[in-house]
Amino acid sequence: MENQIFQLQYAIDTFYFLVCGALVMWMAAGFSMLEAGLVRSKNTTEILTKNVSLFAISCTMYMICGYAIMYGGGWFLSGIAGGETLVADALSSSAENGFDGGSVYAAPSDFFFQVVFVATAMSIVSGAVAERMKLWAFMLFAVVMTGFIYPMEGLWTWGGGDVFGMYNLGDLGFADFAGSGIVHMAGAAAALAGVLVLGPRKGKYTADGKINAIPGANLPLATLGTFILWMGWFGFNGGSVLKLGDMASANDVAMVFLNTNAAAAGGVIAALIVARMLFGKADLTMALNGALAGLVAITAGPDTPTPLLATIIGGIGGALVVFSIVTLDKLKIDDPVGAISVHGVVGIWGLLAVPITGSATLSGQIIGALTIFVWVFAVSLIVWLVIKAIMGVRVSEEQEYEGLDLAECGMEAYPEFTGTRGSGR
């Protein structure tokens, strides 16, 4: 009887993992639509090509070596299928905890759930470097980011490994439930390094310090992308519970879903209020980034706050993202979609908010955040500079003016409106 109950739990937990992974995979569509809506029409095809390509590269590189680096095991997922001893091994693992401990699920489902997180981190980079980066330079960076940079910091956090053999973040009190720092801040750190090497878009900043707004081409598409990401985040945070097949775990999942939604709502409201105070208008782009900021903020610890506190945590994230976007613009750090602010600045806030209700320590969160940021930013900067030396990272001024759709892809997303020379600006 106990064996049958375990096998049912195993099946439920594995299926839950797969469904949540599929929801997170759908976030790739959200990032694609959001970024396509926030860039100019002449760059739409190229940004979509980047998002499709980075997802494929992420899945392949994490399969080749990333998963092995982060969690151990062989390259190319050797031995992950389970083999003839699958049932016996799973039963033995669960029996060690008296059938009441951590979840036990199919190893391939774990890989699938983890690999879509890698793609999410890389998607953050895509939006920040939009409208002026060479497509193949971006793809080359994606190979290194998803095959080495991300898996290394993942090893030191979720993988439980020591940071270069010097210290263990878990022992210092670091916790990141679903990846405010491990996924989102890491992606933002890589994006920041790329933006600094790349420089701003032509015409964004003038010599006298004036900031020129460059509106996106399709705000309905950006709004659709935000709602897709909002929905996908339930898989992102909910799946990180790692277990569904018992009453306590099911309740935990429900609480995580509730808090995730509450934080997003708080982020929208706070961003709208701050935007109204600063600009005198209800800025839709700030509201969209406010929703994402609320989601990023709660991701590090969606399991312990009350719904009210989750709303407040998300609200603080929504307010922070508006101030951050304005500040980065003043510093002439050109981020077309606000990715560095949403995922980086608010990712840090998400980590620092965990000790309010969770078991993490503030010092552990600070050390963890610094470890992730310094590693990802420093190595990414080196990689960007190497790519720049080898093949260059930025398209020519003429190509940037015509649009990357023609320069990099040879086709336009909206030929009826932009014309054969990419005139949509």
PDB file of C-alpha atoms in Angstrom, residues 78-184:
ATOM      1  CA  SER A  78      24.011  10.851 -19.695  1.00  0.00           C
ATOM      2  CA  GLY A  79      22.088   8.459 -17.426  1.00  0.00           C
ATOM      3  CA  ILE A  80      19.193  10.818 -16.747  1.00  0.00           C
ATOM      4  CA  ALA A  81      16.564   8.457 -18.190  1.00  0.00           C
ATOM      5  CA  GLY A  82      16.524   6.268 -15.070  1.00  0.00           C
ATOM      6  CA  GLY A  83      16.946   2.810 -16.545  1.00  0.00           C
ATOM      7  CA  GLU A  84      15.767  -0.492 -15.080  1.00  0.00           C
ATOM      8  CA  THR A  85      16.437   0.566 -11.475  1.00  0.00           C
ATOM      9  CA  LEU A  86      14.218   3.660 -11.665  1.00  0.00           C
ATOM     10  CA  VAL A  87      11.491   2.413  -9.308  1.00  0.00           C
ATOM     11  CA  ALA A  88      13.893   0.864  -6.815  1.00  0.00           C
ATOM     12  CA  ASP A  89      16.098   3.979  -6.726  1.00  0.00           C
ATOM     13  CA  ALA A  90      13.144   6.323  -6.270  1.00  0.00           C
ATOM     14  CA  LEU A  91      11.679   4.165  -3.499  1.00  0.00           C
ATOM     15  CA  SER A  92      15.015   4.021  -1.732  1.00  0.00           C
ATOM     16  CA  SER A  93      15.450   7.774  -1.907  1.00  0.00           C
ATOM     17  CA  SER A  94      11.995   8.431  -0.526  1.00  0.00           C
ATOM     18  CA  ALA A  95      12.317   5.773   2.204  1.00  0.00           C
ATOM     19  CA  GLU A  96      15.298   7.659   3.622  1.00  0.00           C
ATOM     20  CA  ASN A  97      12.826  10.372   4.604  1.00  0.00           C
ATOM     21  CA  GLY A  98      10.125   7.986   5.752  1.00  0.00           C
ATOM     22  CA  PHE A  99       8.078   8.834   2.653  1.00  0.00           C
ATOM     23  CA  ASP A 100       7.341  12.214   4.239  1.00  0.00           C
ATOM     24  CA  GLY A 101      10.361  14.279   3.207  1.00  0.00           C
ATOM     25  CA  GLY A 102      11.304  16.144   0.067  1.00  0.00           C
ATOM     26  CA  SER A 103       9.759  15.456  -3.297  1.00  0.00           C
ATOM     27  CA  VAL A 104      10.947  12.623  -5.494  1.00  0.00           C
ATOM     28  CA  TYR A 105      10.256  13.015  -9.188  1.00  0.00           C
ATOM     29  CA  ALA A 106      11.568  11.949 -12.573  1.00  0.00           C
ATOM     30  CA  ALA A 107      15.023  13.338 -13.320  1.00  0.00           C
ATOM     31  CA  PRO A 108      14.061  14.441 -16.855  1.00  0.00           C
ATOM     32  CA  SER A 109      11.281  16.592 -15.379  1.00  0.00           C
ATOM     33  CA  ASP A 110      13.847  18.295 -13.149  1.00  0.00           C
ATOM     34  CA  PHE A 111      16.028  19.101 -16.157  1.00  0.00           C
ATOM     35  CA  PHE A 112      13.049  20.445 -18.095  1.00  0.00           C
ATOM     36  CA  PHE A 113      12.022  22.691 -15.197  1.00  0.00           C
ATOM     37  CA  GLN A 114      15.583  23.955 -14.720  1.00  0.00           C
ATOM     38  CA  VAL A 115      16.341  24.602 -18.390  1.00  0.00           C
ATOM     39  CA  VAL A 116      13.447  27.006 -18.857  1.00  0.00           C
ATOM     40  CA  PHE A 117      14.853  29.059 -15.966  1.00  0.00           C
ATOM     41  CA  VAL A 118      18.146  29.340 -17.855  1.00  0.00           C
ATOM     42  CA  ALA A 119      16.304  30.634 -20.901  1.00  0.00           C
ATOM     43  CA  THR A 120      14.502  33.174 -18.724  1.00  0.00           C
ATOM     44  CA  ALA A 121      17.803  34.594 -17.467  1.00  0.00           C
ATOM     45  CA  MET A 122      19.071  34.915 -21.031  1.00  0.00           C
ATOM     46  CA  SER A 123      15.833  36.567 -22.202  1.00  0.00           C
ATOM     47  CA  ILE A 124      16.536  39.443 -19.817  1.00  0.00           C
ATOM     48  CA  VAL A 125      19.720  40.240 -21.736  1.00  0.00           C
ATOM     49  CA  SER A 126      17.872  40.351 -25.055  1.00  0.00           C
ATOM     50  CA  GLY A 127      15.705  43.352 -24.251  1.00  0.00           C
ATOM     51  CA  ALA A 128      18.433  45.453 -22.673  1.00  0.00           C
ATOM     52  CA  VAL A 129      20.749  45.293 -25.706  1.00  0.00           C
ATOM     53  CA  ALA A 130      17.969  45.701 -28.275  1.00  0.00           C
ATOM     54  CA  GLU A 131      18.109  47.842 -31.419  1.00  0.00           C
ATOM     55  CA  ARG A 132      21.891  48.079 -31.831  1.00  0.00           C
ATOM     56  CA  MET A 133      23.592  44.732 -31.135  1.00  0.00           C
ATOM     57  CA  LYS A 134      24.751  42.283 -33.790  1.00  0.00           C
ATOM     58  CA  LEU A 135      22.565  39.191 -33.805  1.00  0.00           C
ATOM     59  CA  TRP A 136      25.427  36.687 -34.015  1.00  0.00           C
ATOM     60  CA  ALA A 137      27.397  38.428 -31.276  1.00  0.00           C
ATOM     61  CA  PHE A 138      24.349  38.048 -29.046  1.00  0.00           C
ATOM     62  CA  MET A 139      24.021  34.362 -29.907  1.00  0.00           C
ATOM     63  CA  LEU A 140      27.696  33.745 -29.135  1.00  0.00           C
ATOM     64  CA  PHE A 141      27.268  35.337 -25.727  1.00  0.00           C
ATOM     65  CA  ALA A 142      24.168  33.189 -25.146  1.00  0.00           C
ATOM     66  CA  VAL A 143      26.313  30.075 -25.610  1.00  0.00           C
ATOM     67  CA  VAL A 144      28.689  31.139 -22.824  1.00  0.00           C
ATOM     68  CA  MET A 145      25.999  32.534 -20.528  1.00  0.00           C
ATOM     69  CA  THR A 146      23.782  29.456 -20.578  1.00  0.00           C
ATOM     70  CA  GLY A 147      26.561  26.867 -20.760  1.00  0.00           C
ATOM     71  CA  PHE A 148      28.918  28.284 -18.130  1.00  0.00           C
ATOM     72  CA  ILE A 149      28.217  31.640 -16.433  1.00  0.00           C
ATOM     73  CA  TYR A 150      24.712  30.852 -15.174  1.00  0.00           C
ATOM     74  CA  PRO A 151      25.418  27.202 -14.243  1.00  0.00           C
ATOM     75  CA  MET A 152      28.391  28.246 -12.092  1.00  0.00           C
ATOM     76  CA  GLU A 153      26.418  30.655  -9.937  1.00  0.00           C
ATOM     77  CA  GLY A 154      23.610  28.105  -9.940  1.00  0.00           C
ATOM     78  CA  LEU A 155      26.061  25.545  -8.526  1.00  0.00           C
ATOM     79  CA  TRP A 156      26.907  27.872  -5.631  1.00  0.00           C
ATOM     80  CA  THR A 157      23.253  28.520  -4.789  1.00  0.00           C
ATOM     81  CA  TRP A 158      20.639  25.909  -5.693  1.00  0.00           C
ATOM     82  CA  GLY A 159      23.377  23.356  -6.404  1.00  0.00           C
ATOM     83  CA  GLY A 160      24.740  23.681  -2.854  1.00  0.00           C
ATOM     84  CA  GLY A 161      28.393  23.976  -3.879  1.00  0.00           C
ATOM     85  CA  ASP A 162      30.996  26.171  -2.200  1.00  0.00           C
ATOM     86  CA  VAL A 163      32.000  29.397  -3.946  1.00  0.00           C
ATOM     87  CA  PHE A 164      35.446  28.504  -5.319  1.00  0.00           C
ATOM     88  CA  GLY A 165      35.870  26.315  -2.231  1.00  0.00           C
ATOM     89  CA  MET A 166      35.867  29.382   0.032  1.00  0.00           C
ATOM     90  CA  TYR A 167      32.382  29.604   1.537  1.00  0.00           C
ATOM     91  CA  ASN A 168      28.916  28.093   1.282  1.00  0.00           C
ATOM     92  CA  LEU A 169      26.048  30.522   0.779  1.00  0.00           C
ATOM     93  CA  GLY A 170      23.523  28.205   2.414  1.00  0.00           C
ATOM     94  CA  ASP A 171      25.617  28.072   5.577  1.00  0.00           C
ATOM     95  CA  LEU A 172      25.683  31.881   5.623  1.00  0.00           C
ATOM     96  CA  GLY A 173      21.899  32.055   5.616  1.00  0.00           C
ATOM     97  CA  PHE A 174      21.287  32.783   1.936  1.00  0.00           C
ATOM     98  CA  ALA A 175      17.924  31.779   0.452  1.00  0.00           C
ATOM     99  CA  ASP A 176      16.318  32.454  -2.917  1.00  0.00           C
ATOM    100  CA  PHE A 177      13.123  30.420  -3.315  1.00  0.00           C
ATOM    101  CA  ALA A 178      12.591  30.794  -7.066  1.00  0.00           C
ATOM    102  CA  GLY A 179      15.341  33.072  -8.311  1.00  0.00           C
ATOM    103  CA  SER A 180      15.037  36.819  -7.690  1.00  0.00           C
ATOM    104  CA  GLY A 181      18.823  36.824  -7.569  1.00  0.00           C
ATOM    105  CA  ILE A 182      19.854  33.516  -9.110  1.00  0.00           C
ATOM    106  CA  VAL A 183      17.806  34.056 -12.293  1.00  0.00           C
ATOM    107  CA  HIS A 184      16.655  37.662 -12.541  1.00  0.00           C
TER     108      HIS A 184
END
